[in-house]
Short mmCIF file of C-alpha atoms in Angstrom, two decimals:
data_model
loop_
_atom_site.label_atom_id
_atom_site.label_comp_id
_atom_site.label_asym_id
_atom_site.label_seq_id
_atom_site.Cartn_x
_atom_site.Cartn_y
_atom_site.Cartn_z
CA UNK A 1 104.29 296.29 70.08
CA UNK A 2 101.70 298.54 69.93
CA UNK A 3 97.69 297.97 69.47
CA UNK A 4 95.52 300.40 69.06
CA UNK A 5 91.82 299.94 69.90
CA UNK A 6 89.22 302.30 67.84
CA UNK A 7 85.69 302.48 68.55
CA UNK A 8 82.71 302.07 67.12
CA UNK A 9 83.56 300.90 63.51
CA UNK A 10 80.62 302.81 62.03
CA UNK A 11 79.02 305.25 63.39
CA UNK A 12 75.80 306.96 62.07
CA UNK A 13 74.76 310.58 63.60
CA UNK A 14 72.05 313.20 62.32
CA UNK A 15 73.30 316.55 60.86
CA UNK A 16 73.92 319.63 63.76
CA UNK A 17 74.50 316.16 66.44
CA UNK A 18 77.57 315.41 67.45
CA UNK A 19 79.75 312.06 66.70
CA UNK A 20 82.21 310.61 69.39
CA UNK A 21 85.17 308.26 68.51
CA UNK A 22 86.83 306.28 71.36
CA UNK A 23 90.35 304.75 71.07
CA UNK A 24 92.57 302.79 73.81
CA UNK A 25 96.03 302.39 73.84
CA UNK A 26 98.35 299.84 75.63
CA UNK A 27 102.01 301.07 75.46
CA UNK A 28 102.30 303.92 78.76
CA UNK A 29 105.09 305.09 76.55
CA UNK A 30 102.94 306.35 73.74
CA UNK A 31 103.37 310.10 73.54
CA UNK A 32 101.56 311.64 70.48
CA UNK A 33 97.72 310.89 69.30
CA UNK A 34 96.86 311.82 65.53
CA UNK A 35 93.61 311.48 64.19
CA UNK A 36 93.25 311.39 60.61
CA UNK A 37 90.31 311.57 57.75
CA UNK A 38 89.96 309.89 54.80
CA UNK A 39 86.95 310.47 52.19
CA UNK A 40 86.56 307.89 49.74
CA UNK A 41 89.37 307.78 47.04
CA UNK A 42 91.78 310.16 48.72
CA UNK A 43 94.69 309.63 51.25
CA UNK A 44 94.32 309.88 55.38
CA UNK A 45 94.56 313.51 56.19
CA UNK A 46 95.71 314.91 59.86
CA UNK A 47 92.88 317.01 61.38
CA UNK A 48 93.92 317.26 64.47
CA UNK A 49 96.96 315.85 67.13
CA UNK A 50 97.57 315.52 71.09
CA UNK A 51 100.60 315.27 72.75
CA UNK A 52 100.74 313.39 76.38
CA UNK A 53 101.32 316.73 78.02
CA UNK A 54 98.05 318.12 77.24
CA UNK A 55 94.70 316.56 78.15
CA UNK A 56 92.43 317.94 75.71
CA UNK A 57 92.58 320.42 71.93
CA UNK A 58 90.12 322.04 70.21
CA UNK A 59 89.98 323.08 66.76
CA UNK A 60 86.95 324.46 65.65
CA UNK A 61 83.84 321.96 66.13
CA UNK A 62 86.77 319.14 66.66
CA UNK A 63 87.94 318.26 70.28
CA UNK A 64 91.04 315.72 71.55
CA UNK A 65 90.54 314.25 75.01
CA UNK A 66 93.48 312.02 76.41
CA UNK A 67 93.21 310.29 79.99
CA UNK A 68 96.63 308.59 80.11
CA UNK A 69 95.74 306.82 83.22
CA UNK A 70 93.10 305.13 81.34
CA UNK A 71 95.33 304.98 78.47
CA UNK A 72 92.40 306.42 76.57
CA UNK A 73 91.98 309.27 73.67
CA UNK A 74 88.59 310.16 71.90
CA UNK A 75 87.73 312.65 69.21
CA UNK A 76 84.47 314.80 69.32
CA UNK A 77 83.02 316.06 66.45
CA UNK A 78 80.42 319.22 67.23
CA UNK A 79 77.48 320.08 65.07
CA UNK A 80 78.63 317.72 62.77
CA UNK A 81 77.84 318.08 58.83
CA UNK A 82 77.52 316.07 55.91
CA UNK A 83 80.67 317.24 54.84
CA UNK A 84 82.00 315.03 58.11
CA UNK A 85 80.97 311.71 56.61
CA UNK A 86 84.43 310.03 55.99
CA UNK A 87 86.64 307.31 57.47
CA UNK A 88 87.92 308.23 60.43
CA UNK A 89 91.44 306.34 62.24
CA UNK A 90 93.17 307.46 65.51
CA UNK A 91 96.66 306.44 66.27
CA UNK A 92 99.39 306.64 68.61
CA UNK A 93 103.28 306.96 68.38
CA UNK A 94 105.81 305.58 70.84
CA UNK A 95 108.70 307.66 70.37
CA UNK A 96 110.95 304.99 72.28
CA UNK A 97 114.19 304.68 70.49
CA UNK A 98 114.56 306.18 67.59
CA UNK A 99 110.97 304.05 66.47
CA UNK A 100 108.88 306.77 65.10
CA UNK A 101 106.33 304.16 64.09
CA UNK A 102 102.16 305.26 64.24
CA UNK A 103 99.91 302.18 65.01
CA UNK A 104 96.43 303.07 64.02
CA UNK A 105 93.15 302.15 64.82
CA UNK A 106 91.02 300.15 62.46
CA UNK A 107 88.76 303.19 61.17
CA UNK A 108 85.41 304.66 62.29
CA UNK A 109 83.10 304.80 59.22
CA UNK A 110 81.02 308.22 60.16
CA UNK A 111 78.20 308.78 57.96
CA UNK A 112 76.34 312.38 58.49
CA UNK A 113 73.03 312.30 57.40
CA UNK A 114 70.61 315.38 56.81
CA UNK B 1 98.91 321.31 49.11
CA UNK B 2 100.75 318.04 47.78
CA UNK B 3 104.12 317.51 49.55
CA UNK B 4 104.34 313.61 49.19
CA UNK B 5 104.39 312.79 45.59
CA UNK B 6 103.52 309.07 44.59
CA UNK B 7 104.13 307.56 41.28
CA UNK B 8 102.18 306.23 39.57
CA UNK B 9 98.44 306.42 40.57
CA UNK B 10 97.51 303.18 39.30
CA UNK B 11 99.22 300.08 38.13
CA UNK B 12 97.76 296.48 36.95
CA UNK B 13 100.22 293.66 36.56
CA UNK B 14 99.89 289.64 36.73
CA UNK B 15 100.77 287.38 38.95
CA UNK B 16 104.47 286.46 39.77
CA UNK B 17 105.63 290.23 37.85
CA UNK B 18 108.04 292.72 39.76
CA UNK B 19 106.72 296.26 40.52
CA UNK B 20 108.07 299.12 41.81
CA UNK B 21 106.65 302.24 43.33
CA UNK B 22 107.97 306.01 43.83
CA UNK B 23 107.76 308.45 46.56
CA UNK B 24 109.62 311.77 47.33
CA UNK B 25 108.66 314.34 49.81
CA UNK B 26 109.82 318.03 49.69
CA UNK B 27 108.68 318.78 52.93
CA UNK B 28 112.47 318.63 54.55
CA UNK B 29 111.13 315.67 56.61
CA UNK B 30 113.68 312.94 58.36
CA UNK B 31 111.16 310.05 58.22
CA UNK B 32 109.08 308.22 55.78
CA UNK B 33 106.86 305.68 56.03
CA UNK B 34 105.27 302.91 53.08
CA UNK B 35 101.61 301.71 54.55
CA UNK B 36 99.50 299.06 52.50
CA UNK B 37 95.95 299.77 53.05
CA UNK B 38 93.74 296.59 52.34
CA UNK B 39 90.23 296.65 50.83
CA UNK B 40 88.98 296.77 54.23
CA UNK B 41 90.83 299.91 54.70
CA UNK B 42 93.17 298.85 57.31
CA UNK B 43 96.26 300.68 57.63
CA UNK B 44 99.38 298.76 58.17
CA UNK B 45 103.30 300.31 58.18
CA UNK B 46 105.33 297.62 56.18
CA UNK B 47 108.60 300.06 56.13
CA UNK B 48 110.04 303.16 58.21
CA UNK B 49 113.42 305.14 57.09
CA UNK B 50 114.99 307.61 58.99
CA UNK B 51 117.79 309.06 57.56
CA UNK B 52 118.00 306.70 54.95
CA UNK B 53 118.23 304.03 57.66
CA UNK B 54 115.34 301.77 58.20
CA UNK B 55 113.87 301.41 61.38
CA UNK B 56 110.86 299.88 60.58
CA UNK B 57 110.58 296.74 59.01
CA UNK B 58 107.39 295.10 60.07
CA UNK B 59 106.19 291.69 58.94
CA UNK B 60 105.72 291.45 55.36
CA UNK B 61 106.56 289.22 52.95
CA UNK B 62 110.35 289.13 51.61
CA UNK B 63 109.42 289.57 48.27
CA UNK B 64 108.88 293.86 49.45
CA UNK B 65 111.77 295.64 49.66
CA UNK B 66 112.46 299.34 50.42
CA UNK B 67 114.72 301.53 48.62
CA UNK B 68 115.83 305.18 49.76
CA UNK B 69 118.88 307.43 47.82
CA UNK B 70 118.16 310.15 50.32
CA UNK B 71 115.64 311.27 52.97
CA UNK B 72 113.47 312.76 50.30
CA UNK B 73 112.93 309.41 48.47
CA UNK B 74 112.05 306.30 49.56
CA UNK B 75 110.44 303.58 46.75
CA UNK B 76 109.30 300.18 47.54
CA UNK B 77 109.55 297.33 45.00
CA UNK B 78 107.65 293.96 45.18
CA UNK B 79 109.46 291.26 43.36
CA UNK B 80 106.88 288.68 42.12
CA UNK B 81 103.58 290.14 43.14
CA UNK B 82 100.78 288.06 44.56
CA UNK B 83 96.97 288.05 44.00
CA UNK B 84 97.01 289.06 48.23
CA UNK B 85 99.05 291.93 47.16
CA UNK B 86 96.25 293.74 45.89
CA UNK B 87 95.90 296.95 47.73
CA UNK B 88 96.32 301.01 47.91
CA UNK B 89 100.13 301.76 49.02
CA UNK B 90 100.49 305.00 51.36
CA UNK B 91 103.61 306.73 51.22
CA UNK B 92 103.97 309.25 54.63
CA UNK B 93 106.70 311.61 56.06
CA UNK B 94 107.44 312.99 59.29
CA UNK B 95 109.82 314.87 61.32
CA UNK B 96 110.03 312.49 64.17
CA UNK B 97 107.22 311.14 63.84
CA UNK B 98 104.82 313.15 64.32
CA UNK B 99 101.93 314.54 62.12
CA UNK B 100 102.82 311.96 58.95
CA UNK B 101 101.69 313.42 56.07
CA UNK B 102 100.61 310.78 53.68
CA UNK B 103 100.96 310.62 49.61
CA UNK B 104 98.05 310.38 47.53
CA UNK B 105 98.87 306.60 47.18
CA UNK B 106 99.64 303.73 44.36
CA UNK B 107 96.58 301.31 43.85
CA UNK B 108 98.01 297.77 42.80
CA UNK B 109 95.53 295.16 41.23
CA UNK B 110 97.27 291.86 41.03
CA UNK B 111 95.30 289.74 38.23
#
């Protein structure tokens, strides 16, 4: 199956810096890249999503690259902010089949600090 | 906005006692998904329904089982729990896959 490779585990950055998360892939046939957030005590939320027919997305200070020769997808966070410390997981869905199963990455602890 | 509705929030049992957790999503989505998320906050999919059929049934222990009435529910019970069992459980849904949107979550302490 799947594996999912995530990049650094924690990750430390000063406030208005930015904060780069690296994940590989294996499976060619992955299609879709989520990255989620999660703060402490709350569930994974979806910030932002690529799809293997686009090579990068912005939204707002957060930017998607995917090189799918490399079989490689990163998030950038710009000017980050306290407010950006969380856990932080990519993932990737193989839509072979009718599997519509995520694998994620083991988490990115980003800590923002003023 | 809460679409995925977990129940309940919390629950403590003992060793070797059955449990059983609910989720429902009122999103209109045609997949969902039951993750355990360990203390080192690991996400792993146990379960994956589509349709009401599973799809996804990784590795896990045979004392989990899934349970979905329609595409809108899908509960997971664990028939004599284990101290290893001891974790936050993530109920997600999707339409195809794609952008899962996850409950708020069931945290189980085993004693």
């Amino acid at each position: 199956g799947e594996q999912v490779e995530q990049l650094p585990s924690i990750l430390r950055v000063q406030e208005g810096s930015s904060a780069s998360i690296n994940c590989s892939y294996e499976d060619s046939a992955s299609n879709y890249f989520p990255w989620y957030k999660q703060e402490p005590g709350e569930n994974p939320k979806l910030i932002i999503d690529i799809r293997s027919n686009m090579e990068r997305k912005q939204i707002q200070e957060l930017i998607v690259l995917l090189d799918k020769k490399a079989k490689r997808f990163s998030l950038h966070i710009t000017d980050t902010q306290p407010g950006d410390s969380a856990m932080y997981f990519c993932a990737a869905r193989n839509s072979g089949g009718s599997n519509y199963k995520l694998t994620f990455g083991k988490g990115t602890l980003l800590t923002v600090t003023p | 906005e809460t679409a995925v509705f977990q129940t309940p929030n919390y629950h403590v049992t003992q060793v070797g006692n059955e449990v059983s957790f609910n989720c429902k999503q009122t999103l209109g989505h045609d997949t969902m998904y039951w993750y355990k998320q360990d203390s080192k906050k690991l996400l792993k999919i146990m379960f994956s329904y589509n349709n009401k059929q599973l799809i996804v049934n990784e590795t896990v222990p045979r004392r989990f089982s899934p349970q979905s009435s329609d595409k809108a529910h899908l509960n997971l019970r664990i028939k004599s729990v284990e101290p290893e069992d001891s974790a936050v459980y993530l109920c997600a849904s999707s339409f195809q896959g794609a952008k899962q949107y996850f409950g708020p979550g069931t945290r189980l302490t085993v004693l």
